XYZ file of C-alpha atoms in Angstrom:
417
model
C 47.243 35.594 -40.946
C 44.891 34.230 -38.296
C 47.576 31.828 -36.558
C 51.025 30.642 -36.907
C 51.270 26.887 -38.122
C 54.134 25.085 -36.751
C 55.322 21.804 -38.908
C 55.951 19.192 -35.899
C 57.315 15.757 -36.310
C 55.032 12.642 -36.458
C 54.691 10.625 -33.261
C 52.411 7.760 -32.749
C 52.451 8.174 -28.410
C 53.814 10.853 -26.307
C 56.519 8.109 -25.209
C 58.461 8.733 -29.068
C 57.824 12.453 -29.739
C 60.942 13.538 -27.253
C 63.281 11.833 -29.776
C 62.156 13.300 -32.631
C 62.742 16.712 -33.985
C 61.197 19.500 -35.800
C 60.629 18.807 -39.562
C 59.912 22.328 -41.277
C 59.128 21.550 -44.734
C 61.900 22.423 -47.907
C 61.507 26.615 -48.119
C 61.675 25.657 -52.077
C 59.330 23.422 -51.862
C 55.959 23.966 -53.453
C 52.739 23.330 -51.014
C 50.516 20.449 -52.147
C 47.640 22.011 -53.714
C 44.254 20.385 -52.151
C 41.805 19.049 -54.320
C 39.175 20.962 -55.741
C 34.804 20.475 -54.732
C 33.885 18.700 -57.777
C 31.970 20.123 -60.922
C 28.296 19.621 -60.659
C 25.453 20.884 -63.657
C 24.248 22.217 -60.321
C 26.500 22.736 -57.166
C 23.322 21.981 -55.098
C 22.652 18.700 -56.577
C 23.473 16.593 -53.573
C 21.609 19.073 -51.357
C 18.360 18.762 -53.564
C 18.181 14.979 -53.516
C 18.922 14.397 -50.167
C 16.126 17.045 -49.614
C 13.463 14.040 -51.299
C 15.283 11.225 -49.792
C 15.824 12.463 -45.895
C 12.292 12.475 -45.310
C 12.165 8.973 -46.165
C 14.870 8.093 -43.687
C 13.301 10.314 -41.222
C 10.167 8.589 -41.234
C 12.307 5.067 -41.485
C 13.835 5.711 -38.210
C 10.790 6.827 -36.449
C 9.853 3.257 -36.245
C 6.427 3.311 -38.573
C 5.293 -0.085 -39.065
C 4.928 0.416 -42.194
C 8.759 1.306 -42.883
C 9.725 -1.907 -42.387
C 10.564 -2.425 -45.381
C 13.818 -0.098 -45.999
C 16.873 -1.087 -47.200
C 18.865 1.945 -48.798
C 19.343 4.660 -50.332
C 22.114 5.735 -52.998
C 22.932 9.088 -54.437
C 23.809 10.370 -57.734
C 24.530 13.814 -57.752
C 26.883 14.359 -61.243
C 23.304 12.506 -62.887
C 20.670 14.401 -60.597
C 19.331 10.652 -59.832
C 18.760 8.758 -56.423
C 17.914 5.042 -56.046
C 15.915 3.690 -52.784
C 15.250 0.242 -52.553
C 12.542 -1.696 -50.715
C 11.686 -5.040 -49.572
C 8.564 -5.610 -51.422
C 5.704 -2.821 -52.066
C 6.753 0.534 -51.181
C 4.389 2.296 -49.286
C 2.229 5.105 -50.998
C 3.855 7.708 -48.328
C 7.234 7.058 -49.596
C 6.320 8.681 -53.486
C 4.301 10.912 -51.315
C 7.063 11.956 -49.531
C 9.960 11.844 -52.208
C 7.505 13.851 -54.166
C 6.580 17.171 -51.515
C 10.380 17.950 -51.923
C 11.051 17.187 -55.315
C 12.382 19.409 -58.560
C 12.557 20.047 -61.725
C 15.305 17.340 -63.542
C 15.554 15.240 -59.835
C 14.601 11.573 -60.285
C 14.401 9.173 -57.354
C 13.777 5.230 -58.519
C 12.507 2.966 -55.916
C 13.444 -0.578 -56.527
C 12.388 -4.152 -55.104
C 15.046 -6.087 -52.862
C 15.581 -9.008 -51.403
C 15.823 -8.155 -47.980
C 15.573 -4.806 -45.627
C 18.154 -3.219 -43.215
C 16.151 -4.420 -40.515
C 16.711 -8.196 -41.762
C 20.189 -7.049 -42.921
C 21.082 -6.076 -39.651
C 19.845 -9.138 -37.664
C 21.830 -11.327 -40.126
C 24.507 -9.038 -39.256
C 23.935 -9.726 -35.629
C 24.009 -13.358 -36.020
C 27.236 -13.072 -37.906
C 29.448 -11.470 -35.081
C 27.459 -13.479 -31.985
C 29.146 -16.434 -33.974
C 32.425 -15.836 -34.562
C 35.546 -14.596 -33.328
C 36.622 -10.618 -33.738
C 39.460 -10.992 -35.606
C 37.545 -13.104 -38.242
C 36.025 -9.692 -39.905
C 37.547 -6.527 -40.420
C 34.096 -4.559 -40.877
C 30.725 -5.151 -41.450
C 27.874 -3.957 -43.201
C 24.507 -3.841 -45.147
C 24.196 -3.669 -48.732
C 21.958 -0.522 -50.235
C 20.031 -2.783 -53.026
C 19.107 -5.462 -50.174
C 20.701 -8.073 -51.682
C 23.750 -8.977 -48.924
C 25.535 -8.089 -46.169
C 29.363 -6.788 -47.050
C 32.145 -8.062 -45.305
C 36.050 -7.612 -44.996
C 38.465 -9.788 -43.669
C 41.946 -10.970 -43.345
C 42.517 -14.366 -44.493
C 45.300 -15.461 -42.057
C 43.040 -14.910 -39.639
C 39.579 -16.058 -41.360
C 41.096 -19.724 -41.631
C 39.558 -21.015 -38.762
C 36.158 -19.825 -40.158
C 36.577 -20.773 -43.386
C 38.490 -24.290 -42.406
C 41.565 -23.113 -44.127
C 40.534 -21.722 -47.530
C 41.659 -18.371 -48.616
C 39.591 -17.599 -50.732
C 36.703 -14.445 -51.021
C 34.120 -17.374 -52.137
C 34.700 -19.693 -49.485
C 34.922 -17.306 -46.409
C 31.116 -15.390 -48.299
C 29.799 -19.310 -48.230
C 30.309 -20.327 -45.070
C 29.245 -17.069 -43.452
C 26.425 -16.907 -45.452
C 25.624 -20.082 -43.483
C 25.759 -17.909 -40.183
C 23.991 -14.754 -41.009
C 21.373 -16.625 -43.209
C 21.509 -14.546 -45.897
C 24.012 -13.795 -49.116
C 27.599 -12.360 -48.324
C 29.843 -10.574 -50.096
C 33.122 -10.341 -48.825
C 36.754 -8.688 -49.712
C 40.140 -9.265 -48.145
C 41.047 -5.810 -46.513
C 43.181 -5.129 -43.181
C 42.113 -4.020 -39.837
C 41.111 -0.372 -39.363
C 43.778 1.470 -38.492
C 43.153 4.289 -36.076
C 44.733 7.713 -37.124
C 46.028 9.208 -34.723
C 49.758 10.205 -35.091
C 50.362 15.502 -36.974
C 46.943 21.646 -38.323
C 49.541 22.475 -36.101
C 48.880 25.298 -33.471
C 45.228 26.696 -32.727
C 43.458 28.870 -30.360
C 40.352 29.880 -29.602
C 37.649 30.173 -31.030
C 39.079 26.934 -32.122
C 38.639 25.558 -35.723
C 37.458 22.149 -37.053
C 40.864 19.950 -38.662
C 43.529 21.475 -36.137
C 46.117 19.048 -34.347
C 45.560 18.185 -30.229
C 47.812 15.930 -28.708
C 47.199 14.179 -25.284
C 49.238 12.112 -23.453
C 48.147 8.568 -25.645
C 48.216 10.263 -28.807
C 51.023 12.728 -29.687
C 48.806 14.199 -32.542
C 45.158 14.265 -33.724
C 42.730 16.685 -35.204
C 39.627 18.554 -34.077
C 36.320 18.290 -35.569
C 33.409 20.182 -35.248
C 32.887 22.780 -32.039
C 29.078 23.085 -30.432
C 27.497 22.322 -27.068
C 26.836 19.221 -24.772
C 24.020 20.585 -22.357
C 25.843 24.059 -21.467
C 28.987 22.756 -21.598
C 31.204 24.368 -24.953
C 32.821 20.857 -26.861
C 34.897 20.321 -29.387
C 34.733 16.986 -31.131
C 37.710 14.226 -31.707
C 37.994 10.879 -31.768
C 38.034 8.824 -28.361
C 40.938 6.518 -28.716
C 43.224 10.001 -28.978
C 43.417 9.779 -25.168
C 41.604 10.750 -21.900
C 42.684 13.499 -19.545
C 44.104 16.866 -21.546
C 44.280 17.945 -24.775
C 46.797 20.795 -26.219
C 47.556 22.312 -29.580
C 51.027 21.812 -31.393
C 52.627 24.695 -29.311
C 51.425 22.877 -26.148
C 48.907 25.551 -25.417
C 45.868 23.904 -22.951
C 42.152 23.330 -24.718
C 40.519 21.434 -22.368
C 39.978 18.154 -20.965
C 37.906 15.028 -21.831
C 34.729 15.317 -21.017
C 32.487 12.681 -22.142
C 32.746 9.678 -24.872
C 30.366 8.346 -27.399
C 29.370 4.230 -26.531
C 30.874 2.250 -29.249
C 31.457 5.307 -31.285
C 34.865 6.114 -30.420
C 34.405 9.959 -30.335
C 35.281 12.142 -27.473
C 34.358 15.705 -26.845
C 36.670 18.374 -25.485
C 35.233 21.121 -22.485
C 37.372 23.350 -24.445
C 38.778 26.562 -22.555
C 37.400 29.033 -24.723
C 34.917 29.569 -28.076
C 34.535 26.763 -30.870
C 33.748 29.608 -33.603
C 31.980 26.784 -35.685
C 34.781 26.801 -38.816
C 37.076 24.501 -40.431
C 40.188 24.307 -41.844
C 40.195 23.990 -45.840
C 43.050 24.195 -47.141
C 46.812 21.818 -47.522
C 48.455 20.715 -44.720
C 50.809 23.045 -45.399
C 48.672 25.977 -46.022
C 49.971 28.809 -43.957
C 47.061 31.443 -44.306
C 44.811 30.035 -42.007
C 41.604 29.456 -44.948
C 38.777 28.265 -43.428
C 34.986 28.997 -44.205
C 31.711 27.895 -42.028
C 30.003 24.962 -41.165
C 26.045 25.578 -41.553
C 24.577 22.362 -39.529
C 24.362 18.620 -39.462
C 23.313 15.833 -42.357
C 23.147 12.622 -42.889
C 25.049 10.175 -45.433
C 24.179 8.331 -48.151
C 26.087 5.953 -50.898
C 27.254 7.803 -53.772
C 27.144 11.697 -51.175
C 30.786 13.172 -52.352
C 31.966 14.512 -49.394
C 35.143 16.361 -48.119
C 37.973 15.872 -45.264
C 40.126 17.870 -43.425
C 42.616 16.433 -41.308
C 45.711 18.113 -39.226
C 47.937 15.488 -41.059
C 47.071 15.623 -44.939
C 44.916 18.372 -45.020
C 41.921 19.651 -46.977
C 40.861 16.206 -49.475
C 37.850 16.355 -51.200
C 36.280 14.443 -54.545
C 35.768 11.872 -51.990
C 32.907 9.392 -52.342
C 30.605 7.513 -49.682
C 31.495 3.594 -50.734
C 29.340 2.443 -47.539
C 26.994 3.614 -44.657
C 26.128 1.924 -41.274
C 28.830 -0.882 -40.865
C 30.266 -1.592 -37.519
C 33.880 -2.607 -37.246
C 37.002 -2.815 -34.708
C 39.996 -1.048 -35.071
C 43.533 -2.532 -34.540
C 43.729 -1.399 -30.629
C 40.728 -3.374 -30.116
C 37.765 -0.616 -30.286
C 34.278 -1.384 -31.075
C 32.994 0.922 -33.449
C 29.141 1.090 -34.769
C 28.053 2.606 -36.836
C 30.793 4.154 -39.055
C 30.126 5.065 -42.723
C 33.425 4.244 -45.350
C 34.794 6.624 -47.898
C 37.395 6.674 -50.810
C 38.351 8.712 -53.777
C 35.599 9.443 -56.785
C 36.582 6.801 -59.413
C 38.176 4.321 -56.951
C 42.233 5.483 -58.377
C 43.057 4.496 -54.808
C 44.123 8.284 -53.949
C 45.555 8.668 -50.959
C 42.864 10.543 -48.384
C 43.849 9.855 -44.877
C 46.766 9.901 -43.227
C 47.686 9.268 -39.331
C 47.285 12.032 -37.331
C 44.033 12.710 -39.398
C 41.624 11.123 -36.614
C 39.466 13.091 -34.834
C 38.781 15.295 -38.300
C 35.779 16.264 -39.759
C 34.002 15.527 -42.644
C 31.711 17.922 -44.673
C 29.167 17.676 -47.430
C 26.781 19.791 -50.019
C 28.637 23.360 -50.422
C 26.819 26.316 -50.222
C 29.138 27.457 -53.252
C 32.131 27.134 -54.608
C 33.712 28.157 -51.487
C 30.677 28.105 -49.562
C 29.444 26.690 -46.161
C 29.596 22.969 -45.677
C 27.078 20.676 -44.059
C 28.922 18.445 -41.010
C 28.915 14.776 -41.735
C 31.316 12.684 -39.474
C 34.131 12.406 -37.203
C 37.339 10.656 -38.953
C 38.045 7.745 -36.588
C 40.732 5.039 -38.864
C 41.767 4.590 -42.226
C 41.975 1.285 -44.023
C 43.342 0.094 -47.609
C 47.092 1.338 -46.984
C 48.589 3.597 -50.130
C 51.974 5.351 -50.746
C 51.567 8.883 -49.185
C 52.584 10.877 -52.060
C 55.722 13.323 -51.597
C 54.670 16.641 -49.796
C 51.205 15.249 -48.969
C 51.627 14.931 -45.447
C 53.270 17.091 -42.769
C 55.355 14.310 -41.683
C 56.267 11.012 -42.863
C 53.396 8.710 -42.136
C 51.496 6.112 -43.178
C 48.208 7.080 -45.730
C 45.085 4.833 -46.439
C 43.115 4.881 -49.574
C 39.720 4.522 -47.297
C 38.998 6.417 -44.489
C 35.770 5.813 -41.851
C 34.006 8.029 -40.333
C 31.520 8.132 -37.268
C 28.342 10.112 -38.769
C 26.663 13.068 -37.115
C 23.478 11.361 -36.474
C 24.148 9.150 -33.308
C 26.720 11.983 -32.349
C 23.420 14.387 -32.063
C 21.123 11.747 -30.626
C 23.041 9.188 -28.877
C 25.872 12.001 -27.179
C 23.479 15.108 -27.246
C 25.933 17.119 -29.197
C 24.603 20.144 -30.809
C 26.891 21.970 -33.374
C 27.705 25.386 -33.386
């Protein structure tokens, strides 16, 4: 056994841990079982297509002229399918392109749509210059180009909407502001989640609890470098100043924050040994396996979570990439990409204490490498946690967001390990 795993109690601030106490869980009690990868015809399904569409995005983002017209991508790994839509024409180098990485039984469709992320993100831009914060919850394009997505919560949309409540009349009237179609959906503010894997050491692991004086728990993502200086990823609003495991042993100090992406790295005093956690909350083995690099995300990518909190969830579905939101202590964050269960049962994925987690993508195997995706920064869509799920009693979210690697590598010069 690689380390000991002590169950601590939930605390949302360092102010409210001293009065609780210790909360071992029932010795007859058996340990939640994490859910299994999902069952692909080919485990590397999602690796293959995102192989044929990456390129695509690649050459999207390195500002071609004639990649203007972009508006998404979404993945299909159980049917071996992706979808790419396109404001008008796509260009001969996108087949060209999808094609040079292609296989045998992978499809990609590219379809017309209305409008592309670059227009979907102006609209998006005129949206929030117009109105107040607390009239959205998040914000987003839509992959087919047809709208932009938004939340909100109606008691506080009525000044928008002139005091309808209703999902049509708050999509009409700030339709009227961006310019273009809305869709929206009444869903809360983002809940950051922070609040309880225990004790960890170095070379530290990826899921693990930290504490600070703001946050009494969090977890660790991934470990790497920030020019020579050895990080370990979390998310921001866990605190400035230092961080410790469960047992209060020292792992470093804050060392430099992501603009508007609410992530933080560690200078961690010691090794990241470029691993995560995979198994229950309340798994006491220490089961981990190897991250291999960083991806990108797509709709439809099933991807996997590991949190200090609720442990090792996975059969977990990209709903939306690239929306910007703010969370309920006020921080900006953009972009973030949105996840829930497969199937949309409204399973329970995130917990508090969960932020500052990773999440992974495209196994190497059935208990192979993982690709990093994300930093877990809130949950939203609050669920019953159900009973042994968590380490402590908490509060559990059927959606959880996540910062993706991408502006992590380019915007904070993180490189993983």
């Amino acid at each position: 056994m690689r380390r000991s795993r002590l169950v601590l109690s939930l605390a949302l601030s360092a102010v409210t841990a001293s009065a609780l106490v210790a909360a071992d869980a029932a010795p007859d009690e058996e340990p939640v079982r994490s859910v299994s990868l999902p069952v692909l015809r080919d485990p590397q399904a999602q690796a293959k297509l995102h192989r044929m569409t990456d390129p695509v995005q690649d050459w999207v983002e390195s500002g071609a002229p004639a990649a203007d017209g972009y508006a998404g991508t979404v993945i299909d790994a159980s049917d071996q399918h992706a979808d790419l839509y396109w404001k008008g024409e796509a260009p001969a180098e996108v087949r060209t392109l999808l094609d040079a990485n292609a296989g045998p039984g992978y499809t990609v469709d590219i379809h017309r749509s209305p409008y592309s992320r670059t227009e979907m993100r102006a609209a998006i831009d005129r949206f929030t210059a117009a109105v107040a914060p607390e009239e959205w919850t998040s914000i987003g394009p839509q992959e087919d180009g047809a709208a932009i997505a938004i939340t909100y919560e109606p008691t506080k949309a009525t000044r928008l909407t002139g005091g309808a409540t209703t999902d049509q009349a708050y999509a009409r009237k700030a339709a009227e502001l961006a310019g273009m179609p809305v869709t929206a959906t009444v869903d809360g503010v983002p809940t950051p989640l922070s609040g309880s894997r225990h004790s960890d050491s170095a070379p530290y692991y990826a899921g693990a609890e930290v504490n600070t004086g703001k946050a009494a728990f969090c977890s660790t993502a991934f470990s790497g470098w920030k020019d020579r200086t050895k990080v370990l990823l979390t998310a921001a609003h866990c605190g400035n100043g230092r961080y410790y495991n469960g047992t209060g042993g020292y792992i470093g100090d804050l060392y430099a924050i992501g603009d508007g992406l609410d992530v933080g790295m560690i200078a961690i005093n010691g090794n990241g040994a470029g691993r995560f956690y995979d198994g229950a909350w309340s798994d006491s083995s220490g089961s981990s396996r190897h991250t291999y690099g960083a991806g990108r995300n797509n709709v439809g990518d099933l991807v996997c979570l590991s949190g200090a909190q609720s442990g090792w969830k996975c059969d977990v579905e990209v709903k939306k990439v690239d929306v910007e939101t703010t969370n309920d202590e006020g921080t900006k964050i953009k972009p973030v990409d949105v996840a829930e269960s497969k199937g949309g049962d409204r399973r329970a994925i995130g917990a508090k204490g969960d932020s500052g987690g990773p999440a992974l993508a495209n196994p190497s195997g059935a208990n192979g490498d993982m690709e990093a995706r994300g930093v877990i920064v809130a949950g939203q869509s609050e669920v019953g946690c159900p009973a042994g799920s968590t380490a402590h009693s908490t509060t559990c979210y059927a959606q959880v967001m996540y910062v993706p690697m991408t502006p992590v590598v380019n915007q904070m010069g993180f490189s993983i390990s």
